[in-house]
Amino acid sequence: MQQIQKNFCFDGEQRTYQWHSDQLQNDAKFSIYLPEQALLGEACPAVFYLAGLTCTEETFAIKAHAQRFAAQLGLILVMPDTSPRGESVAQGDSWDLGLGAGFYINATQAPWAEHYRMESYIVDELYNAVQSHFPIQHGRIGIMGHSMGGHGALTLAWKYPEKFKSVSAFAPICAPSQCPWGEKAFTHYLGEARDTWLAHDAVALVYSKGALFSEVLVDQGFADQFYHQLNPQLLQKACAEVGQKLTLRQHQHYDHGYYFIQSFIDDHLQFHAAELTQ
């Protein structure tokens, strides 16, 4: 694991690492924010942040302005890339398929299956590696994400509740099997059998697995230009029917971008800090 960038930030360090991923069969990068407590060797809770379409491991670190409050809370932030990278990796023919659009699943179809194993990369390989290399409190790891990453956060939390103690999302793709983004990605990555898609659909997972968390926090803007792709009402309905507490906050005027995330990131960090210390 090679450290390729380090910046001092709110008495902590914002770092970027590059390493070889066995799951992705290529080199991969991730960013991590270590608050002062972690630099001094104190074990801290951690939150994985999964970014959305076209983003990289740098996007949240640069645009969300999360480090200040993470430093106050003593939270480690782990920020992986959104897909495998490299000349040997299938690229797709549009911005919402291929590079930058891994959808946090393990692809089963050619040419994607060789490298596009973002689910196993996140929950097995990277999850274990950061705990080995950094002072993360055992059993005190949460997950959050935005858009495609919100889909990833919700689905991975429901599939691996033993690994993630808290979950939140900004403008998540709640039911990818019922929207154009998800239908396109799942057809290419998983094939035409739509019943296999449900294992990667947050709404379907809530119905099949039931209530798993004490609370889930989701923020959504009404001015979101992609609102028709996101279906927060379907997630709200599913959670209500299975008894899962969901705090869905919908806001006038806010769109899909990082100014929206900046506006509410402190609430999400506070939410995770509280959940992870219970």
Short mmCIF file of C-alpha atoms in Angstrom, two decimals:
data_model
loop_
_atom_site.label_atom_id
_atom_site.label_comp_id
_atom_site.label_asym_id
_atom_site.label_seq_id
_atom_site.Cartn_x
_atom_site.Cartn_y
_atom_site.Cartn_z
CA MET A 1 0.00 0.00 0.00
CA GLN A 2 1.70 3.20 -1.20
CA GLN A 3 0.83 6.61 0.16
CA ILE A 4 0.79 8.99 -2.82
CA GLN A 5 -0.59 12.17 -1.21
CA LYS A 6 -0.86 13.65 2.27
CA ASN A 7 -2.29 16.99 3.37
CA PHE A 8 -2.59 18.33 6.91
CA CYS A 9 -6.23 19.25 7.56
CA PHE A 10 -7.97 20.34 10.79
CA ASP A 11 -5.14 18.85 12.88
CA GLY A 12 -5.55 15.54 11.03
CA GLU A 13 -4.37 14.23 7.68
CA GLN A 14 -6.15 13.74 4.39
CA ARG A 15 -4.28 10.95 2.59
CA THR A 16 -4.52 9.05 -0.69
CA TYR A 17 -3.20 5.52 -1.14
CA GLN A 18 -2.63 3.29 -4.14
CA TRP A 19 -2.43 -0.48 -3.92
CA HIS A 20 -3.01 -3.60 -5.97
CA SER A 21 -6.50 -5.04 -5.60
CA ASP A 22 -6.91 -8.77 -6.09
CA GLN A 23 -10.68 -8.30 -6.48
CA LEU A 24 -10.39 -5.63 -9.17
CA GLN A 25 -7.34 -7.26 -10.77
CA ASN A 26 -5.67 -3.89 -11.05
CA ASP A 27 -4.23 -1.04 -9.06
CA ALA A 28 -6.77 0.98 -7.10
CA LYS A 29 -6.82 4.20 -5.10
CA PHE A 30 -8.67 5.25 -1.99
CA SER A 31 -8.62 8.34 0.19
CA ILE A 32 -8.81 8.41 3.97
CA TYR A 33 -9.17 11.18 6.52
CA LEU A 34 -7.44 10.52 9.84
CA PRO A 35 -8.39 12.91 12.65
CA GLU A 36 -5.81 13.93 15.23
CA GLN A 37 -6.92 11.18 17.60
CA ALA A 38 -6.08 8.52 14.98
CA LEU A 39 -2.70 10.10 14.27
CA LEU A 40 -1.95 9.79 17.98
CA GLY A 41 -2.82 6.08 17.87
CA GLU A 42 -6.30 6.25 19.42
CA ALA A 43 -8.81 3.82 17.92
CA CYS A 44 -11.64 5.73 16.24
CA PRO A 45 -14.97 4.84 14.63
CA ALA A 46 -14.97 5.01 10.83
CA VAL A 47 -17.44 5.76 8.05
CA PHE A 48 -17.11 4.57 4.47
CA TYR A 49 -18.34 7.09 1.90
CA LEU A 50 -19.38 5.76 -1.52
CA ALA A 51 -19.43 8.39 -4.25
CA GLY A 52 -21.73 8.64 -7.26
CA LEU A 53 -21.46 8.33 -11.02
CA THR A 54 -18.30 9.78 -12.65
CA CYS A 55 -16.65 10.42 -9.26
CA THR A 56 -13.31 9.21 -7.91
CA GLU A 57 -11.69 8.72 -4.50
CA GLU A 58 -10.97 12.49 -4.47
CA THR A 59 -14.46 13.86 -5.06
CA PHE A 60 -15.91 13.71 -1.55
CA ALA A 61 -12.59 14.66 0.06
CA ILE A 62 -12.42 17.86 -2.00
CA LYS A 63 -16.07 18.87 -2.39
CA ALA A 64 -18.00 17.79 0.71
CA HIS A 65 -16.10 19.83 3.34
CA ALA A 66 -16.50 16.96 5.79
CA GLN A 67 -13.10 16.99 7.47
CA ARG A 68 -13.76 19.84 9.90
CA PHE A 69 -16.63 18.13 11.68
CA ALA A 70 -15.11 14.66 11.31
CA ALA A 71 -12.10 16.03 13.19
CA GLN A 72 -14.31 17.32 15.99
CA LEU A 73 -16.13 13.99 16.23
CA GLY A 74 -12.99 11.86 15.94
CA LEU A 75 -14.30 10.02 12.86
CA ILE A 76 -12.12 8.33 10.27
CA LEU A 77 -13.51 8.74 6.74
CA VAL A 78 -12.74 6.09 4.09
CA MET A 79 -13.36 7.10 0.46
CA PRO A 80 -12.90 4.45 -2.26
CA ASP A 81 -13.06 5.01 -6.00
CA THR A 82 -16.31 4.27 -7.84
CA SER A 83 -15.01 1.62 -10.24
CA PRO A 84 -11.89 -0.25 -11.32
CA ARG A 85 -9.48 1.75 -13.50
CA GLY A 86 -6.77 1.01 -16.04
CA GLU A 87 -6.18 0.33 -19.72
CA SER A 88 -7.21 -3.32 -19.38
CA VAL A 89 -10.56 -2.46 -17.77
CA ALA A 90 -13.74 -2.41 -19.90
CA GLN A 91 -14.78 1.23 -20.28
CA GLY A 92 -18.29 1.35 -21.66
CA ASP A 93 -19.62 3.85 -24.20
CA SER A 94 -21.27 6.42 -21.92
CA TRP A 95 -20.71 8.28 -18.64
CA ASP A 96 -23.15 6.08 -16.71
CA LEU A 97 -21.62 2.71 -17.62
CA GLY A 98 -18.10 1.41 -17.06
CA LEU A 99 -15.39 3.65 -15.64
CA GLY A 100 -16.78 5.73 -12.77
CA ALA A 101 -19.96 3.65 -12.74
CA GLY A 102 -19.24 0.41 -10.91
CA PHE A 103 -22.58 0.42 -9.01
CA TYR A 104 -20.92 -1.38 -6.06
CA ILE A 105 -21.86 -4.84 -7.31
CA ASN A 106 -19.95 -7.87 -8.61
CA ALA A 107 -20.54 -8.10 -12.35
CA THR A 108 -21.27 -11.54 -13.78
CA GLN A 109 -21.32 -10.75 -17.51
CA ALA A 110 -18.47 -10.29 -19.99
CA PRO A 111 -16.54 -8.06 -20.45
CA TRP A 112 -17.28 -6.64 -17.00
CA ALA A 113 -16.92 -9.67 -14.74
CA GLU A 114 -13.11 -9.74 -14.74
CA HIS A 115 -12.61 -6.35 -13.07
CA TYR A 116 -15.97 -4.98 -11.92
CA ARG A 117 -16.14 -6.56 -8.47
CA MET A 118 -16.77 -3.43 -6.44
CA GLU A 119 -18.98 -5.17 -3.87
CA SER A 120 -16.29 -7.64 -2.81
CA TYR A 121 -13.63 -4.96 -3.09
CA ILE A 122 -15.47 -2.71 -0.61
CA VAL A 123 -16.84 -5.18 1.92
CA ASP A 124 -13.98 -7.68 1.97
CA GLU A 125 -10.70 -6.41 0.58
CA LEU A 126 -10.73 -2.70 1.44
CA TYR A 127 -12.75 -3.21 4.62
CA ASN A 128 -10.14 -5.61 5.99
CA ALA A 129 -7.17 -3.61 4.73
CA VAL A 130 -8.10 -0.33 6.38
CA GLN A 131 -8.70 -2.08 9.69
CA SER A 132 -5.25 -3.64 9.44
CA HIS A 133 -3.46 -0.41 8.56
CA PHE A 134 -5.34 2.24 10.56
CA PRO A 135 -6.63 2.54 14.16
CA ILE A 136 -10.31 1.77 13.53
CA GLN A 137 -12.48 0.61 16.40
CA HIS A 138 -13.64 -2.96 15.85
CA GLY A 139 -17.36 -3.12 15.11
CA ARG A 140 -17.68 0.67 14.85
CA ILE A 141 -17.92 1.18 11.10
CA GLY A 142 -20.73 2.95 9.24
CA ILE A 143 -21.45 3.54 5.58
CA MET A 144 -22.98 6.41 3.63
CA GLY A 145 -23.08 7.52 0.01
CA HIS A 146 -24.52 9.77 -2.66
CA SER A 147 -26.64 8.86 -5.70
CA MET A 148 -25.12 5.63 -7.11
CA GLY A 149 -23.09 5.58 -3.88
CA GLY A 150 -26.29 6.00 -1.87
CA HIS A 151 -27.55 2.89 -3.62
CA GLY A 152 -24.28 1.22 -2.68
CA ALA A 153 -24.46 2.31 0.94
CA LEU A 154 -28.03 1.08 1.41
CA THR A 155 -27.58 -2.23 -0.37
CA LEU A 156 -24.25 -3.10 1.24
CA ALA A 157 -25.59 -2.18 4.67
CA TRP A 158 -28.58 -4.48 4.21
CA LYS A 159 -26.44 -7.30 2.81
CA TYR A 160 -23.70 -7.00 5.44
CA PRO A 161 -25.24 -5.68 8.67
CA GLU A 162 -22.54 -7.52 10.62
CA LYS A 163 -19.99 -5.16 9.04
CA PHE A 164 -21.83 -1.83 9.07
CA LYS A 165 -23.43 -0.53 12.23
CA SER A 166 -24.94 2.64 10.71
CA VAL A 167 -26.14 3.78 7.28
CA SER A 168 -27.20 7.02 5.64
CA ALA A 169 -27.50 8.41 2.12
CA PHE A 170 -27.81 11.55 0.04
CA ALA A 171 -30.21 11.30 -2.91
CA PRO A 172 -29.75 7.53 -3.27
CA ILE A 173 -30.92 5.44 -6.21
CA CYS A 174 -33.40 3.57 -4.04
CA ALA A 175 -34.84 1.12 -6.56
CA PRO A 176 -32.30 0.69 -9.39
CA SER A 177 -34.24 -2.19 -10.93
CA GLN A 178 -37.04 0.34 -11.59
CA CYS A 179 -35.13 3.26 -13.13
CA PRO A 180 -33.12 3.84 -16.35
CA TRP A 181 -29.72 4.13 -14.63
CA GLY A 182 -30.14 0.84 -12.83
CA GLU A 183 -31.76 -0.99 -15.71
CA LYS A 184 -28.88 -0.03 -18.00
CA ALA A 185 -26.15 -0.97 -15.52
CA PHE A 186 -27.77 -4.19 -14.32
CA THR A 187 -28.48 -5.42 -17.85
CA HIS A 188 -24.82 -5.02 -18.78
CA TYR A 189 -23.26 -6.15 -15.50
CA LEU A 190 -25.72 -8.86 -14.40
CA GLY A 191 -27.59 -9.93 -17.54
CA GLU A 192 -31.23 -9.91 -18.61
CA ALA A 193 -32.66 -12.00 -15.74
CA ARG A 194 -34.36 -9.25 -13.74
CA ASP A 195 -34.94 -11.46 -10.72
CA THR A 196 -31.17 -11.48 -10.11
CA TRP A 197 -31.20 -7.68 -9.93
CA LEU A 198 -33.23 -7.67 -6.73
CA ALA A 199 -30.22 -8.75 -4.66
CA HIS A 200 -28.77 -5.31 -5.50
CA ASP A 201 -31.90 -3.19 -5.05
CA ALA A 202 -32.32 -1.37 -1.73
CA VAL A 203 -36.13 -1.43 -1.77
CA ALA A 204 -36.20 -5.15 -2.55
CA LEU A 205 -33.62 -5.84 0.17
CA VAL A 206 -35.63 -3.96 2.78
CA TYR A 207 -38.67 -6.06 1.93
CA SER A 208 -36.74 -9.34 1.97
CA LYS A 209 -34.53 -8.77 5.01
CA GLY A 210 -36.72 -6.50 7.14
CA ALA A 211 -35.70 -3.90 9.70
CA LEU A 212 -31.96 -4.14 10.51
CA PHE A 213 -30.96 -0.74 11.88
CA SER A 214 -32.16 1.45 14.72
CA GLU A 215 -32.55 4.31 12.23
CA VAL A 216 -31.64 5.21 8.65
CA LEU A 217 -31.08 8.82 7.54
CA VAL A 218 -31.72 9.95 3.96
CA ASP A 219 -31.66 13.50 2.57
CA GLN A 220 -33.22 14.37 -0.79
CA GLY A 221 -33.66 17.66 -2.66
CA PHE A 222 -36.87 18.46 -4.50
CA ALA A 223 -34.91 20.43 -7.12
CA ASP A 224 -32.82 17.34 -7.89
CA GLN A 225 -32.58 17.07 -11.67
CA PHE A 226 -32.46 13.28 -11.36
CA TYR A 227 -35.37 12.95 -8.92
CA HIS A 228 -37.30 10.71 -11.34
CA GLN A 229 -34.46 8.15 -11.15
CA LEU A 230 -34.23 8.01 -7.36
CA ASN A 231 -37.65 6.89 -6.02
CA PRO A 232 -37.31 7.86 -2.33
CA GLN A 233 -41.03 7.27 -1.87
CA LEU A 234 -40.53 3.57 -2.64
CA LEU A 235 -37.87 3.31 0.06
CA GLN A 236 -40.13 5.16 2.48
CA LYS A 237 -43.00 2.77 1.75
CA ALA A 238 -40.81 -0.32 2.15
CA CYS A 239 -39.36 0.85 5.46
CA ALA A 240 -42.82 1.69 6.80
CA GLU A 241 -44.15 -1.74 5.87
CA VAL A 242 -41.32 -3.68 7.57
CA GLY A 243 -41.03 -1.43 10.61
CA GLN A 244 -37.65 0.06 9.74
CA LYS A 245 -37.26 3.58 11.16
CA LEU A 246 -36.37 5.91 8.30
CA THR A 247 -35.78 9.63 8.63
CA LEU A 248 -36.36 10.89 5.09
CA ARG A 249 -35.76 14.63 4.90
CA GLN A 250 -36.87 16.25 1.63
CA HIS A 251 -35.76 19.81 0.97
CA GLN A 252 -37.01 22.56 -1.30
CA HIS A 253 -34.52 24.19 -3.70
CA TYR A 254 -31.67 21.65 -3.31
CA ASP A 255 -30.36 19.82 -6.38
CA HIS A 256 -28.21 16.69 -6.86
CA GLY A 257 -24.78 18.24 -6.43
CA TYR A 258 -22.20 18.73 -3.72
CA TYR A 259 -23.56 22.07 -2.49
CA PHE A 260 -26.50 19.95 -1.31
CA ILE A 261 -24.12 17.49 0.36
CA GLN A 262 -22.14 20.32 1.98
CA SER A 263 -25.36 21.68 3.45
CA PHE A 264 -26.21 18.49 5.36
CA ILE A 265 -22.94 16.59 5.76
CA ASP A 266 -22.56 17.65 9.39
CA ASP A 267 -25.95 16.09 10.20
CA HIS A 268 -24.87 12.80 8.65
CA LEU A 269 -21.55 12.74 10.46
CA GLN A 270 -23.30 13.48 13.75
CA PHE A 271 -25.81 10.72 12.98
CA HIS A 272 -23.05 8.17 12.40
CA ALA A 273 -21.04 9.28 15.42
CA ALA A 274 -24.10 8.75 17.62
CA GLU A 275 -25.00 5.39 16.08
CA LEU A 276 -21.44 4.08 16.23
CA THR A 277 -20.99 4.89 19.90
CA GLN A 278 -24.16 3.14 21.08
#
